[in-house]
Amino acid sequence: QVQLVESGGGLVQAGGSLRLSCAASGIIFRVNIMGWYRQAPGKQRELVARISTGGTTNGADSVKGRFTISRDNTKNTVYLQMNSLKPEDTAVYYCNSHHSITGADYWGRGTQVTISS
């Protein structure tokens, strides 16, 4: 059974920081591309950042220089360090795994991030 469990969300003031974690089980973590997506009320889910099996990262222009994605294959965990947070970063943040060979996708249940101005 595949499980992606996000943690680390919460309420912070603008300019603050949060670190999200996503612990994966039931998948071969090292062969999965891992990503963070977010969905704000009334908006479509969008890619925040993604990290390949080899550690190459890419992300949305809106978070470049502020957010950093990383992975620890020994802990089956992907992280999202979020700095200089803005009210427009408020959303539910979802963890995604994408198998690099089969293309199988799995999602976590999400964690709420709220930034107050």
Short mmCIF file of C-alpha atoms in Angstrom, two decimals:
data_model
loop_
_atom_site.label_atom_id
_atom_site.label_comp_id
_atom_site.label_asym_id
_atom_site.label_seq_id
_atom_site.Cartn_x
_atom_site.Cartn_y
_atom_site.Cartn_z
CA GLN A 1 0.00 0.00 0.00
CA VAL A 2 1.44 3.32 -1.09
CA GLN A 3 1.37 6.15 1.40
CA LEU A 4 2.68 9.69 1.07
CA VAL A 5 2.29 11.55 4.34
CA GLU A 6 2.90 15.28 4.43
CA SER A 7 3.72 17.24 7.55
CA GLY A 8 5.03 20.64 8.55
CA GLY A 9 2.25 22.91 7.38
CA GLY A 10 0.82 25.65 9.53
CA LEU A 11 0.14 29.34 9.98
CA VAL A 12 3.03 31.77 9.76
CA GLN A 13 3.44 35.48 9.16
CA ALA A 14 4.66 36.87 5.86
CA GLY A 15 8.42 36.70 5.66
CA GLY A 16 8.57 33.58 7.78
CA SER A 17 9.67 30.05 6.96
CA LEU A 18 8.26 26.55 7.00
CA ARG A 19 9.72 23.17 6.16
CA LEU A 20 7.40 20.57 4.71
CA SER A 21 8.20 16.88 4.82
CA CYS A 22 6.71 13.99 2.90
CA ALA A 23 7.40 10.48 4.12
CA ALA A 24 6.83 7.79 1.51
CA SER A 25 6.14 4.11 1.98
CA GLY A 26 5.10 1.33 -0.36
CA ILE A 27 7.18 2.65 -3.25
CA ILE A 28 10.78 2.25 -4.33
CA PHE A 29 11.60 5.79 -3.39
CA ARG A 30 14.90 6.18 -5.21
CA VAL A 31 13.32 5.52 -8.65
CA ASN A 32 10.55 8.04 -8.15
CA ILE A 33 10.57 11.66 -9.20
CA MET A 34 9.20 13.53 -6.21
CA GLY A 35 7.29 16.75 -6.35
CA TRP A 36 5.42 19.32 -4.36
CA TYR A 37 2.25 20.83 -5.75
CA ARG A 38 -0.16 23.33 -4.27
CA GLN A 39 -3.75 24.31 -4.70
CA ALA A 40 -5.19 27.58 -3.50
CA PRO A 41 -8.95 28.11 -3.11
CA GLY A 42 -10.59 28.54 -6.48
CA LYS A 43 -7.41 27.76 -8.38
CA GLN A 44 -5.99 24.76 -10.18
CA ARG A 45 -3.32 22.62 -8.62
CA GLU A 46 0.10 23.80 -9.72
CA LEU A 47 3.63 22.48 -9.59
CA VAL A 48 5.78 24.09 -6.92
CA ALA A 49 9.00 22.11 -7.24
CA ARG A 50 10.20 18.72 -8.40
CA ILE A 51 13.33 16.67 -7.84
CA SER A 52 14.52 13.89 -10.11
CA THR A 53 15.93 10.55 -9.09
CA GLY A 54 19.39 12.03 -9.62
CA GLY A 55 18.70 15.14 -7.58
CA THR A 56 18.06 17.62 -10.39
CA THR A 57 15.48 20.18 -9.35
CA ASN A 58 13.10 22.50 -11.10
CA GLY A 59 10.37 24.74 -9.83
CA ALA A 60 7.85 27.43 -10.49
CA ASP A 61 9.17 30.88 -11.23
CA SER A 62 7.08 32.26 -8.39
CA VAL A 63 9.10 30.33 -5.79
CA LYS A 64 12.60 30.44 -7.26
CA GLY A 65 15.09 31.79 -4.77
CA ARG A 66 12.68 31.21 -1.88
CA PHE A 67 11.80 27.50 -1.90
CA THR A 68 14.19 24.55 -2.00
CA ILE A 69 13.26 20.95 -2.62
CA SER A 70 15.49 18.13 -1.42
CA ARG A 71 15.28 14.41 -0.88
CA ASP A 72 16.80 11.85 1.45
CA ASN A 73 16.69 8.43 -0.16
CA THR A 74 17.84 6.80 3.08
CA LYS A 75 14.71 8.10 4.82
CA ASN A 76 12.30 7.87 1.88
CA THR A 77 11.50 11.51 2.49
CA VAL A 78 11.26 14.63 0.36
CA TYR A 79 11.40 18.11 1.84
CA LEU A 80 10.34 21.58 0.83
CA GLN A 81 12.11 24.41 2.61
CA MET A 82 10.04 27.55 2.19
CA ASN A 83 11.55 30.92 3.07
CA SER A 84 10.37 34.50 2.65
CA LEU A 85 6.79 33.31 2.58
CA LYS A 86 4.12 35.51 1.07
CA PRO A 87 0.35 35.56 1.53
CA GLU A 88 0.00 34.28 -2.04
CA ASP A 89 1.80 31.10 -0.99
CA THR A 90 -1.29 30.17 1.03
CA ALA A 91 -2.57 26.82 -0.26
CA VAL A 92 -2.85 23.15 0.43
CA TYR A 93 0.49 21.58 -0.43
CA TYR A 94 0.52 18.08 -1.85
CA CYS A 95 3.33 15.58 -2.20
CA ASN A 96 3.54 13.59 -5.44
CA SER A 97 5.56 10.59 -6.51
CA HIS A 98 6.05 9.73 -10.17
CA HIS A 99 7.72 6.44 -11.05
CA SER A 100 10.49 7.22 -13.51
CA ILE A 101 9.88 4.04 -15.56
CA THR A 102 6.21 3.07 -15.23
CA GLY A 103 4.84 6.59 -14.82
CA ALA A 104 2.71 5.57 -11.86
CA ASP A 105 1.57 8.59 -9.86
CA TYR A 106 0.61 8.81 -6.21
CA TRP A 107 -0.52 11.73 -4.08
CA GLY A 108 -0.54 12.58 -0.44
CA ARG A 109 -3.57 14.04 1.28
CA GLY A 110 -2.05 17.49 1.58
CA THR A 111 -1.02 19.88 4.31
CA GLN A 112 -2.40 23.38 4.77
CA VAL A 113 -0.03 26.33 4.60
CA THR A 114 -1.45 29.71 5.56
CA ILE A 115 0.54 32.93 5.40
CA SER A 116 -0.83 35.97 7.18
CA SER A 117 0.01 39.48 6.04
#
